[in-house]
Coordinates of C-alpha atoms in Angstrom, one line a residue:
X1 CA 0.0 0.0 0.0
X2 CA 1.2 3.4 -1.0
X3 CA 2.3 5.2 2.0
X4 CA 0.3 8.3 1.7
X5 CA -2.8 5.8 1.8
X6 CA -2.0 4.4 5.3
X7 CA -3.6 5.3 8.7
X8 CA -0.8 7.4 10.3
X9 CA -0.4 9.6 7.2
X10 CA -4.0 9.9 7.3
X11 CA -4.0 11.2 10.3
X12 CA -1.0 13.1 10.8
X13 CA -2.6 15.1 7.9
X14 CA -6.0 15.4 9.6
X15 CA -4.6 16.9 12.6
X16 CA -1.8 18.9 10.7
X17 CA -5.0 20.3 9.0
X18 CA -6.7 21.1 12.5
X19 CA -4.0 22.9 14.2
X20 CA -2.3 24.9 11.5
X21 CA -5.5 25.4 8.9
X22 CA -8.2 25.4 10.8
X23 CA -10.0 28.8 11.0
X24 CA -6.3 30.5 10.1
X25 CA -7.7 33.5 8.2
X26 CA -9.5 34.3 11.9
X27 CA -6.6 34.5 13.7
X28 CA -5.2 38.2 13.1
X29 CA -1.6 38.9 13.8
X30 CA -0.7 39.7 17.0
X31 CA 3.4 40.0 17.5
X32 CA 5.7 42.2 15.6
X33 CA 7.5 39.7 14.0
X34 CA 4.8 38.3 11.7
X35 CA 3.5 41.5 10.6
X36 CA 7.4 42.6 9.8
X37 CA 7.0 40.0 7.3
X38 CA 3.9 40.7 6.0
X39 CA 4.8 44.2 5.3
X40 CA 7.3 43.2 3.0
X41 CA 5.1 40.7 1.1
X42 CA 2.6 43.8 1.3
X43 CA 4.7 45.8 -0.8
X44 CA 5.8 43.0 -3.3
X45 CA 2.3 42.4 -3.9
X46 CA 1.4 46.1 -4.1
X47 CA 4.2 47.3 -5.5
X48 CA 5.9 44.4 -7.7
X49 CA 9.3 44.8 -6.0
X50 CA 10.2 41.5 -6.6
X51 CA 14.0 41.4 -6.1
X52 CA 13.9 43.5 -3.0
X53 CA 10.6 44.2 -1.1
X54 CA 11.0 46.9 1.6
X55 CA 10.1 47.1 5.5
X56 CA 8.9 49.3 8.1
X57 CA 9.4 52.9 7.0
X58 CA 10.4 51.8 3.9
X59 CA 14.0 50.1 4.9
X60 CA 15.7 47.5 4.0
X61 CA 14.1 44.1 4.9
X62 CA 16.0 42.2 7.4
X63 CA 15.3 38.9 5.9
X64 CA 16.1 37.1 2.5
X65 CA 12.8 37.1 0.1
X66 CA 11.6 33.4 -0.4
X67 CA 9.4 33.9 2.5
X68 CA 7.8 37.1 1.2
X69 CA 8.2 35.7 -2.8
X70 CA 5.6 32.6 -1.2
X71 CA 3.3 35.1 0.7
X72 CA 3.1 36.9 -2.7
X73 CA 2.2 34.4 -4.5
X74 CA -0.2 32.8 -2.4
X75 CA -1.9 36.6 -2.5
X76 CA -2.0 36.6 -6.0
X77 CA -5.8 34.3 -5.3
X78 CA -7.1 37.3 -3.3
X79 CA -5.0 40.3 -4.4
X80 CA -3.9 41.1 -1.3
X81 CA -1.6 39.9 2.1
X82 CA -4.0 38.8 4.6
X83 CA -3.9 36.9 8.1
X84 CA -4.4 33.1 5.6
X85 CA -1.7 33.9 2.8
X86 CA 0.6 35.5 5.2
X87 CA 0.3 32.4 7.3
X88 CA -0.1 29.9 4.8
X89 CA 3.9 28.9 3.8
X90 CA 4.5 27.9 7.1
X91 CA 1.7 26.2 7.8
X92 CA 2.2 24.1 4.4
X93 CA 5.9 24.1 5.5
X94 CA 4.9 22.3 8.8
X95 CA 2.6 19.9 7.5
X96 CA 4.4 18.7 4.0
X97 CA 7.5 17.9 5.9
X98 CA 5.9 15.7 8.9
X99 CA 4.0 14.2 5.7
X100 CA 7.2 13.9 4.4
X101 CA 9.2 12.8 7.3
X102 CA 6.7 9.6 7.9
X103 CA 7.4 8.1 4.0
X104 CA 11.0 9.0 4.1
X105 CA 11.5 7.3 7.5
X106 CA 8.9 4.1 6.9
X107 CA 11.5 1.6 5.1
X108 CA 14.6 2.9 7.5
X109 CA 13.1 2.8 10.5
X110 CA 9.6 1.0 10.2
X111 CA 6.0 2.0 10.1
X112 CA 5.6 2.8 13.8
X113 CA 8.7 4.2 14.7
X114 CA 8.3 6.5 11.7
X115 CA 4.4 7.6 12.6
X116 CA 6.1 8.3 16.3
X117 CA 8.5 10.7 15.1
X118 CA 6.3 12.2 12.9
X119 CA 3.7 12.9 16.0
X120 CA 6.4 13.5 18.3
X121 CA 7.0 16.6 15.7
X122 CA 3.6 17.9 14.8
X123 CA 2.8 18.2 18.4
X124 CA 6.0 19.3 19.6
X125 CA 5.2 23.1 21.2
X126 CA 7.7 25.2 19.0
X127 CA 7.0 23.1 16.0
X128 CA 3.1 24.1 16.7
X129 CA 3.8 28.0 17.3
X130 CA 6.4 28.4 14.7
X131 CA 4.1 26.4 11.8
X132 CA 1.2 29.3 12.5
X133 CA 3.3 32.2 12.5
X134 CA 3.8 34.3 9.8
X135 CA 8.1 34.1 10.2
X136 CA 10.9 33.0 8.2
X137 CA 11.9 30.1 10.9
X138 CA 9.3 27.3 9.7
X139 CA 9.9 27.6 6.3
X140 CA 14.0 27.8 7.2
X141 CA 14.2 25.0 9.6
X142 CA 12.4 22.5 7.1
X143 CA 14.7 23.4 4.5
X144 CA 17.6 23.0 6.4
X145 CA 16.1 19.3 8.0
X146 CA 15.1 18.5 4.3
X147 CA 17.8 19.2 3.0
X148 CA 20.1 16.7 5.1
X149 CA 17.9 13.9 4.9
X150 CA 18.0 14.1 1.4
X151 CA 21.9 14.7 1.3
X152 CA 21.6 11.1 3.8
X153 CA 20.1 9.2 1.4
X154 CA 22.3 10.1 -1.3
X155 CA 25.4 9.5 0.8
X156 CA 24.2 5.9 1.8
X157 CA 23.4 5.1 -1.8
X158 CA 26.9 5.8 -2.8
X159 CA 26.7 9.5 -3.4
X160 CA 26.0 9.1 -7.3
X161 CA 25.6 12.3 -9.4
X162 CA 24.5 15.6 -8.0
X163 CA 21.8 15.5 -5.0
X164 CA 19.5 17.8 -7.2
X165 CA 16.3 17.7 -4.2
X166 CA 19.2 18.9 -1.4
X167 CA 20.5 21.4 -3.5
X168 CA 17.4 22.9 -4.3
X169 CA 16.1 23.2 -0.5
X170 CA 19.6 24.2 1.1
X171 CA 19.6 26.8 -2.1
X172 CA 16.0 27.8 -0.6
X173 CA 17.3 28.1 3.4
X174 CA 20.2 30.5 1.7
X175 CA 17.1 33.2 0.4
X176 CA 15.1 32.4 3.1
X177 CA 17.4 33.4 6.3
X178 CA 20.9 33.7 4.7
X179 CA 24.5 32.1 4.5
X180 CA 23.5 29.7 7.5
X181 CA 21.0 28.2 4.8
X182 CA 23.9 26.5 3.9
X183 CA 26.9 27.0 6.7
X184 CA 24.6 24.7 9.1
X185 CA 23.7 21.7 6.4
X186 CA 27.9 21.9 5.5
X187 CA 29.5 21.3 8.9
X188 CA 26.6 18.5 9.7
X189 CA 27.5 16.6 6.6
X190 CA 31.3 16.9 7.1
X191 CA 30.9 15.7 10.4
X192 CA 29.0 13.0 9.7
X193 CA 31.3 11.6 7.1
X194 CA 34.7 12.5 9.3
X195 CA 32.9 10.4 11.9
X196 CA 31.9 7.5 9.6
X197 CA 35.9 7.7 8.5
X198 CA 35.3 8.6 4.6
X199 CA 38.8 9.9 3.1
X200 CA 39.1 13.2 2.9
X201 CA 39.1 13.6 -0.7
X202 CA 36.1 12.1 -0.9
X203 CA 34.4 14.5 1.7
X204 CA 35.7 17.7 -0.4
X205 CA 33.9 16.0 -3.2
X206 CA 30.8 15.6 -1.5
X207 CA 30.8 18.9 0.2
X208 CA 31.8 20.7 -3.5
X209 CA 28.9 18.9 -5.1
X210 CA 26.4 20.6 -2.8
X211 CA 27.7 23.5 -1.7
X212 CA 29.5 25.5 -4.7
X213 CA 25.8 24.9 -6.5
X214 CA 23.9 26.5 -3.5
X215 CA 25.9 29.3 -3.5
X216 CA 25.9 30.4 -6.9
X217 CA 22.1 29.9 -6.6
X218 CA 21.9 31.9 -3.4
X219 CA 24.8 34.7 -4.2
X220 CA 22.5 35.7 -7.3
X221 CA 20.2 37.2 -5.5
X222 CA 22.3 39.2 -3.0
X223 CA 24.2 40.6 -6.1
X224 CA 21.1 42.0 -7.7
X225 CA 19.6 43.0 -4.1
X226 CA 22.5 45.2 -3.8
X227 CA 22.1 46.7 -7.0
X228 CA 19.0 47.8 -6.2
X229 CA 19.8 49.4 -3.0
X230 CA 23.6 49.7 -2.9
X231 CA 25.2 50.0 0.8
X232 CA 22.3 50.4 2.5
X233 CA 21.9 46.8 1.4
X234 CA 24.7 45.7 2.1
X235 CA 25.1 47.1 6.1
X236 CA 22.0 45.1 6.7
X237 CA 23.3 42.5 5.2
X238 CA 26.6 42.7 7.5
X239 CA 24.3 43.5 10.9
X240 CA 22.0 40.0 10.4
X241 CA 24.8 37.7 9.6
X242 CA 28.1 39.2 11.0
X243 CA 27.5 41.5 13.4
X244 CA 24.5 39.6 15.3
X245 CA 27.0 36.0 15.0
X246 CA 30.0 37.9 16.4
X247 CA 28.4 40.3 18.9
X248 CA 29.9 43.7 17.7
X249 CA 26.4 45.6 19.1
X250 CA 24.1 45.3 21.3
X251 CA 21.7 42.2 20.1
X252 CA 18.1 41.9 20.6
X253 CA 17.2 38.6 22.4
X254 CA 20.4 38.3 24.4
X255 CA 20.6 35.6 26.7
X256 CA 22.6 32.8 28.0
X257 CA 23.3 29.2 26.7
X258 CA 21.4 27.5 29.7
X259 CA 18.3 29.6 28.8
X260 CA 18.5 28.4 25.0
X261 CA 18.9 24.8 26.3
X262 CA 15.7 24.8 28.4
X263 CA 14.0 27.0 26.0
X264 CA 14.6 23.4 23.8
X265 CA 13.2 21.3 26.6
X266 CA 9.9 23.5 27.1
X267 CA 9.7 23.5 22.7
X268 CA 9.5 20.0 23.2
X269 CA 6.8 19.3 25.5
X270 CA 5.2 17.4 26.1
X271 CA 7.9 14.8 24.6
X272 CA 10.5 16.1 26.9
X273 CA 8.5 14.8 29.3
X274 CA 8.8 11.2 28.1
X275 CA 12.5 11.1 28.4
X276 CA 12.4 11.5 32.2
X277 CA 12.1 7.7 33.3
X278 CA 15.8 8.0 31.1
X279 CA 17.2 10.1 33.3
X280 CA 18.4 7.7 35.9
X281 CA 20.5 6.2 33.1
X282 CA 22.1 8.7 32.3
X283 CA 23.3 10.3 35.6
X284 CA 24.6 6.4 36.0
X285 CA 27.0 7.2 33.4
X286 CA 30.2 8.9 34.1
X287 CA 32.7 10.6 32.6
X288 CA 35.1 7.7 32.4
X289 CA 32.5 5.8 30.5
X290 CA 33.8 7.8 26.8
X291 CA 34.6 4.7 25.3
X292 CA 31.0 2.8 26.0
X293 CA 29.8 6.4 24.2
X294 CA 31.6 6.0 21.4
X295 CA 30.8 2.5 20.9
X296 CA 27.1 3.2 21.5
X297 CA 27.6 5.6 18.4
X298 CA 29.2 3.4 15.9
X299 CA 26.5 0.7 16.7
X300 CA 23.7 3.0 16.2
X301 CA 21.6 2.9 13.0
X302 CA 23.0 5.6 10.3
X303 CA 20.0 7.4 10.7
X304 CA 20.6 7.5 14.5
X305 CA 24.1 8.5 14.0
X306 CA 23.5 11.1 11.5
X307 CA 20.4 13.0 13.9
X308 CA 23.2 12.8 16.2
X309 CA 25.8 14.9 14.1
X310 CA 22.6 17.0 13.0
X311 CA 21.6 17.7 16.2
X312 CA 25.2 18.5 17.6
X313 CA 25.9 20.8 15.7
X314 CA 22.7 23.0 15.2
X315 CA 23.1 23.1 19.0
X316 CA 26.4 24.5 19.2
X317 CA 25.9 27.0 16.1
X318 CA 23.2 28.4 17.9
X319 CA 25.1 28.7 21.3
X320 CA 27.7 31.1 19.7
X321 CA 25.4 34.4 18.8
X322 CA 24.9 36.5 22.0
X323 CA 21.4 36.5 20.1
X324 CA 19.5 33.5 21.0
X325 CA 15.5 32.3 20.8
X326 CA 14.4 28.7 21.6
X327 CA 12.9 28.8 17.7
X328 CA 16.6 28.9 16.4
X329 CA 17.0 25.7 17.4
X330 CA 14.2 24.7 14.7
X331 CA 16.2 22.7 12.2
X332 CA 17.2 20.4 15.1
X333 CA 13.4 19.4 16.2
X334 CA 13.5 16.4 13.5
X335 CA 16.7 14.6 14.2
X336 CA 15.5 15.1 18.0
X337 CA 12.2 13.6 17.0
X338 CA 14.6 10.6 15.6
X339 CA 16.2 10.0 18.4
X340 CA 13.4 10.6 21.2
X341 CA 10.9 8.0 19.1
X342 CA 14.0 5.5 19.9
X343 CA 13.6 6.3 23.5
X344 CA 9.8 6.2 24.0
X345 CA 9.1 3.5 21.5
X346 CA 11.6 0.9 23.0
X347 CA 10.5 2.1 26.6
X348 CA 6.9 2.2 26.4
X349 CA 6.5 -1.1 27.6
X350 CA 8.3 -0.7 30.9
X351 CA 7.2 2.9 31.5
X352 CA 3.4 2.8 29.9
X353 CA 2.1 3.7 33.5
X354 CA 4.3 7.3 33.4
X355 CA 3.4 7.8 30.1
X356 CA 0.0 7.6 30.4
X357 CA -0.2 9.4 33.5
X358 CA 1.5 12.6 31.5
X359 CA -1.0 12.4 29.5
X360 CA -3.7 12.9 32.5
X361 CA -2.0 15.6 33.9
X362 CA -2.3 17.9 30.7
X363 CA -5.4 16.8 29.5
X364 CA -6.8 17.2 33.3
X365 CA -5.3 20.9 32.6
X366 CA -6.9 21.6 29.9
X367 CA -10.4 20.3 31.1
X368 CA -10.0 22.9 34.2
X369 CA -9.3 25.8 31.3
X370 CA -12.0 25.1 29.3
X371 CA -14.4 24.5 33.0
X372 CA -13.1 27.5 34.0
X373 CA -13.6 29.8 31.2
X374 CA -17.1 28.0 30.5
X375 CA -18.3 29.2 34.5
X376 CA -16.4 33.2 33.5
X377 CA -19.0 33.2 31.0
X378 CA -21.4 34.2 34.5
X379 CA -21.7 38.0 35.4
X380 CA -21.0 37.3 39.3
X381 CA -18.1 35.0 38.7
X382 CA -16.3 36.8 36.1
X383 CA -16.4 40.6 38.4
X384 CA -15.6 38.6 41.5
X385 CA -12.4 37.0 39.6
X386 CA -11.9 41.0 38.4
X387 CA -11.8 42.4 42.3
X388 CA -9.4 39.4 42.8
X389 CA -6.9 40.0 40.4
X390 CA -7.3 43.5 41.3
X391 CA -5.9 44.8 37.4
X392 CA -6.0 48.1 35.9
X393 CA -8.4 49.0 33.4
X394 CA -6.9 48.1 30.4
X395 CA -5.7 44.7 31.2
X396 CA -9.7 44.4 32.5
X397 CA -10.9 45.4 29.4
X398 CA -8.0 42.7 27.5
X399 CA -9.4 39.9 30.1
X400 CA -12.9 40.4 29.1
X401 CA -12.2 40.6 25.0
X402 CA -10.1 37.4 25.8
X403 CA -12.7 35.3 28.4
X404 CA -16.0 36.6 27.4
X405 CA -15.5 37.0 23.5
X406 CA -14.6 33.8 23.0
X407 CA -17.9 31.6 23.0
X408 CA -19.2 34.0 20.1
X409 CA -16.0 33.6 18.1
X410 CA -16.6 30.1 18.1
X411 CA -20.3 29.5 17.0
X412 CA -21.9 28.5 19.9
X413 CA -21.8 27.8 23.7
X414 CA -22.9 24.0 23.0
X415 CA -19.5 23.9 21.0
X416 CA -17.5 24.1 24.1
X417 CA -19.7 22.0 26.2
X418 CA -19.1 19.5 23.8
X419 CA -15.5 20.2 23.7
X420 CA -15.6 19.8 27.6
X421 CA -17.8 16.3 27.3
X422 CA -15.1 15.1 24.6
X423 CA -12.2 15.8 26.7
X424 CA -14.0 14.3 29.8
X425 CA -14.7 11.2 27.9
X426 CA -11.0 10.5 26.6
X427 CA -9.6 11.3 30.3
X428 CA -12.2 8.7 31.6
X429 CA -10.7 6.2 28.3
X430 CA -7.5 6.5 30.0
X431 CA -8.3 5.8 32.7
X432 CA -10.4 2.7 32.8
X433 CA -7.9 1.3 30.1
X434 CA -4.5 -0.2 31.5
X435 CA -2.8 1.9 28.7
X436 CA -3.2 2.7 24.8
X437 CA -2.2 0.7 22.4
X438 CA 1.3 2.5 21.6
X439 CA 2.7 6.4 21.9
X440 CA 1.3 7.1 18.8
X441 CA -2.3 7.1 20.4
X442 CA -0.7 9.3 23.1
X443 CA 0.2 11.7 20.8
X444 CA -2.7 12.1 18.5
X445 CA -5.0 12.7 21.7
X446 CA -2.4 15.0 22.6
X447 CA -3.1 17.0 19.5
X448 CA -6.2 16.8 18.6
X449 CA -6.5 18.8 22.1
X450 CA -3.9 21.2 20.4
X451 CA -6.4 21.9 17.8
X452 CA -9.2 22.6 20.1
X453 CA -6.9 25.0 21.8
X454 CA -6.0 26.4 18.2
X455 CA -9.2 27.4 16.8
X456 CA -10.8 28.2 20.1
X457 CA -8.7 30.4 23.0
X458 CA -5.7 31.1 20.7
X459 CA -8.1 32.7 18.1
X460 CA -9.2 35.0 20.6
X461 CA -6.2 35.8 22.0
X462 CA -4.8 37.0 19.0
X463 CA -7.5 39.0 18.4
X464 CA -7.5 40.8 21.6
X465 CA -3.7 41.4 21.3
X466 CA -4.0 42.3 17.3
X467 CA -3.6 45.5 15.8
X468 CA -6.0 45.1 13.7
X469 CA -8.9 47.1 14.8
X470 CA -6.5 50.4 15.9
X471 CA -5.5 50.1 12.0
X472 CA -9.2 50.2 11.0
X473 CA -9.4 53.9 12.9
X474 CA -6.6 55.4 11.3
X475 CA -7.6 54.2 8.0
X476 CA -10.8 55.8 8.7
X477 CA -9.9 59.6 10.4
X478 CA -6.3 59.8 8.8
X479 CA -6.4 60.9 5.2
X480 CA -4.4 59.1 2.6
X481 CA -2.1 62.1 1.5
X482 CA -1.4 62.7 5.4
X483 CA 1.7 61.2 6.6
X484 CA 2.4 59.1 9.7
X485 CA 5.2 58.4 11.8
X486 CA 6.1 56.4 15.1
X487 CA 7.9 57.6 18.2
X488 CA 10.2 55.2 20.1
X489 CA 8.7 51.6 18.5
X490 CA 8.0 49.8 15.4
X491 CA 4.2 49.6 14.9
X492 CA 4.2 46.6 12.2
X493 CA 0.9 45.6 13.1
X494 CA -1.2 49.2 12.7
X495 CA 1.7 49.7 9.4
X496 CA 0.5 46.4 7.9
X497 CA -3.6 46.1 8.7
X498 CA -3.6 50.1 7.8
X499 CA -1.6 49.1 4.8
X500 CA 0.0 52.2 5.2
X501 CA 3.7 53.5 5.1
X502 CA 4.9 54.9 8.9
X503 CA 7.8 56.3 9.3
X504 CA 10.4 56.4 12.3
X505 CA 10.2 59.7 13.5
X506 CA 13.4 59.9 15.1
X507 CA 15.1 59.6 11.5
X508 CA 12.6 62.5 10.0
X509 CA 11.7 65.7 10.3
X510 CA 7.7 66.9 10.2
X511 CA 6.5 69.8 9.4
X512 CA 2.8 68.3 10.5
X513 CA 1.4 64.9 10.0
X514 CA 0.0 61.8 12.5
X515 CA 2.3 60.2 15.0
X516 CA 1.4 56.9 16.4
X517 CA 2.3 56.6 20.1
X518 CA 2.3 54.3 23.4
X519 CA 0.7 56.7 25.7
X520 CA 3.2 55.8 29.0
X521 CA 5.8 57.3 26.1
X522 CA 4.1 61.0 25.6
X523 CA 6.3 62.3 28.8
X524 CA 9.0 61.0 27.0
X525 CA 8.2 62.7 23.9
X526 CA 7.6 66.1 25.4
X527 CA 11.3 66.2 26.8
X528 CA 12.8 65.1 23.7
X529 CA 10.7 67.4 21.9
X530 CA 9.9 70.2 23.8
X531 CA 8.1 72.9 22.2
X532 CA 8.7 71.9 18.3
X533 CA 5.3 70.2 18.3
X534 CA 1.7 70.9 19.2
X535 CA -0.9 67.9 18.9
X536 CA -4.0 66.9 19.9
X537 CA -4.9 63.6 20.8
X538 CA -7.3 62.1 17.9
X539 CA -7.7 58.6 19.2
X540 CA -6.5 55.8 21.3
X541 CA -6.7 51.7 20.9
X542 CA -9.1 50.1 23.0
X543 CA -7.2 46.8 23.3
X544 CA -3.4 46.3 23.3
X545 CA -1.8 45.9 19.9
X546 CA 1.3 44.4 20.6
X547 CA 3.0 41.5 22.7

């Protein structure tokens, strides 16, 4: 039977569908980083600046255009960026390669062990947030992960010809986040084949065959970019991949190594979870024990050995940037997934009691959300939780768009108290039953919950924290010849649903026009600014726009 045809694929589609399709075009954006992106696809669609698209206050964008080339075209349907299309590369990113990951793996590893990894992915938290985000890391991180596996197989069938498929996708993480599109998938393979003891000569080869391709594919574009715009091209170019790797300045997102480690433990709940009836093995082990390591490696599948390289080395590439956010370590999540479906699938036998009693700790969770946003739905309840939390008035008035909105986002109050019954009943499943049949069923409970969660309470969220309605006013009281600018902060939200250019007002100089503005910031801005300005306050965003 064709793979694609069999139960696991079947349903690791289903419930890719449900938590990254599902009621997408009602979930607005709601964090700077999507809309960032979006602007620029906004301006290629608008605009037809192909080659180089432009950002906030018409700069350079920080990002390589595959992303924004894919948002484009999926705009081209509609005519214009919206919450789907912007969303919708990642999401397709997400799904194709766990589709993909399941008929890759089936003949290497076997049917089961390849629908575990594959639901040990989708469900993964990171994999989850990053797949429904309008960013460049989803579409990078499967590129990357594609990329390898496809440069594995061609290495263990005798590395024949040119690997056309890894060329193309490393050639696409090169124009979707830069030179680490192919740095990353370079030092993984020449590790892999120092540590399997290939000659050197033949590694050079190897490596030459992929990589000279991908960077004539990839420099192409960065020579025309920077004909386009010249040095103001090429100083971004220098602050994303040199500066930020070397820490010259000051970087955004500066923390330490130990943070980005347990930033990869909580990106793989519940999983990580999993591997804690392991732990006692491991702190058995000591340092001495190098040798039983080693051997443990060369006995290992090639699959095994090569997620090991993969993973390795993704982790200490990321530890070197002062710069660091648990969805760098993206391009890692599927070799983990490799290796943790060892761990759970050759343990589930001895430790089918812990597992299952994760499982009825989270789902127990998410039945007391749902109970408990079902009984805020009551007048009495809902102002007695308000003099509780004791909150100022516009966090109450973001608590009630986010607990008492939500029932008519979602059709109907039945819905929920279905959703609640549904959840009840599989809690009660587990636990009359000794245990489920294997991890798999663990992990498709696990996200099918993820999908109620998905097109419920994260739909609202986003759309209490979305710019989207603020953007609405201005396009209505600000006239279209009027310029606006920004004080202090990057408004990519109100810039994109506006669909209007805002410029930094810091690096202009206004005779009269609009200035958007946090209102803690207006002391601020009458210091700086002193008597140069006279304004009057026009209108003010009844939710927060921004997270």
């Amino acid at each position: 039977m064709k793979a694609f045809l069999k139960k696991p694929f079947v349903i690791l589609f289903l419930l890719g569908w449900a938590i990254f399709l599902l009621r997408l075009e009602q979930r607005p954006m709601a964090t700077r980083g999507e809309a960032r992106e979006a602007i620029v696809a906004q301006s290629i669609v608008e605009q037809d600046r192909w080659i180089l698209g432009y950002g906030y206050g018409g700069v350079v964008p920080s990002k390589p255009p595959l992303m924004h080339w894919l948002i484009a075209l999926a705009s081209s349907v509609p005519g214009e960026v919206n919450n789907f299309t912007a969303r919708l590369p990642s999401a397709v990113a997400a799904i194709g390669f766990v589709l993909g990951l399941f008929i890759f793996l089936s003949p290497i590893l076997g049917e089961p062990r390849a629908a575990l990894t594959s639901i040990i992915l989708l469900t993964s938290l990171e994999w989850i947030q990053s797949g429904g985000s309008c960013r460049v890391d989803m579409l990078f991180a499967t590129s990357i992960a594609g990329g390898l596996l496809m440069t594995y197989r061609w290495l263990q069938s005798g590395s024949l010809g040119a690997p056309l498929g890894a060329i193309t996708l490393f050639s696409a993480a090169v124009l979707t986040k830069g030179p680490a599109g192919i740095i990353i998938p370079a030092m993984v393979i020449g590790l892999y084949q120092v540590l399997d003891r290939v000659q050197l000569i033949r590694i050079v080869r190897n490596l030459s065959f992929i990589v000279l391709p991908v960077l004539i594919l990839g420099s192409s574009w960065y020579v025309m970019a920077y004909l386009v715009r010249g040095p103001e091209f090429f100083t971004k170019f220098y602050y994303e991949n040199v500066s930020r790797m070397t820490g010259q300045e000051d970087m955004p997102h500066s923390h330490s190594v130990l943070y980005l480690y347990l930033s990869l433990l909580v990106g793989l709940l519940p999983w990580s979870l999993a591997l804690i009836p392991f732990l006692t093995k491991i702190v058995k082990l000591r340092f001495n024990s190098i040798k039983i390591g080693v051997r443990t490696y060369y006995q290992a599948q090639p699959i095994s050995r090569f997620s090991l390289c993969a993973t390795f080395f993704i982790l200490i590439f990321f530890s070197i940037p002062d710069s660091k956010r648990a969805v760098y370590l993206l391009p890692a999540y599927p070799f983990l997934a490799i290796l943790m479906s060892a761990a759970v699938h050759s343990g589930y036998q001895s430790y089918h009691k812990f597992y299952r009693g994760i499982y009825l700790v989270f789902t127990s969770l998410v039945a007391v959300i749902f109970t408990a946003l079902l009984a805020l739905q009551s007048d009495l309840l809902f102002s007695a939780t308000l003099k509780i939390l004791d909150l100022g008035q516009d966090k109450q008035r973001a608590l009630f768009h986010l607990i008492r909105g939500w029932p008519e986002a979602t059709y109907s109050h039945l819905f929920f108290i279905f959703l609640v019954v549904a959840i009840s009943y599989t809690l009660l499943l587990c636990l009359v039953k000794a245990r489920l049949k294997n991890p798999f069923d663990y992990g498709v409970l696990w996200g099918a919950i993820v999908a109620l969660f998905s097109v419920t309470l994260f739909t609202q969220l986003y759309q209490c924290l979305s710019a989207q309605s603020f953007a609405q006013v201005l396009r209505n009281e600000v006239p279209e010849d009027a310029t606006i600018y920004s004080y202090d902060y990057e408004f990519y939200g109100v810039s994109f649903y506006a669909n209007r250019l805002i410029k930094r007002l810091a690096v202009s100089t206004p005779q009269s026009g609009y200035l958007v503005i946090f209102e803690k910031d207006l002391g601020d801005f009458k210091e700086v600014y002193g008597d140069r300005f006279s304004y009057e306050i026009v209108d003010r965003s009844q939710n927060s726009i921004d997270r």
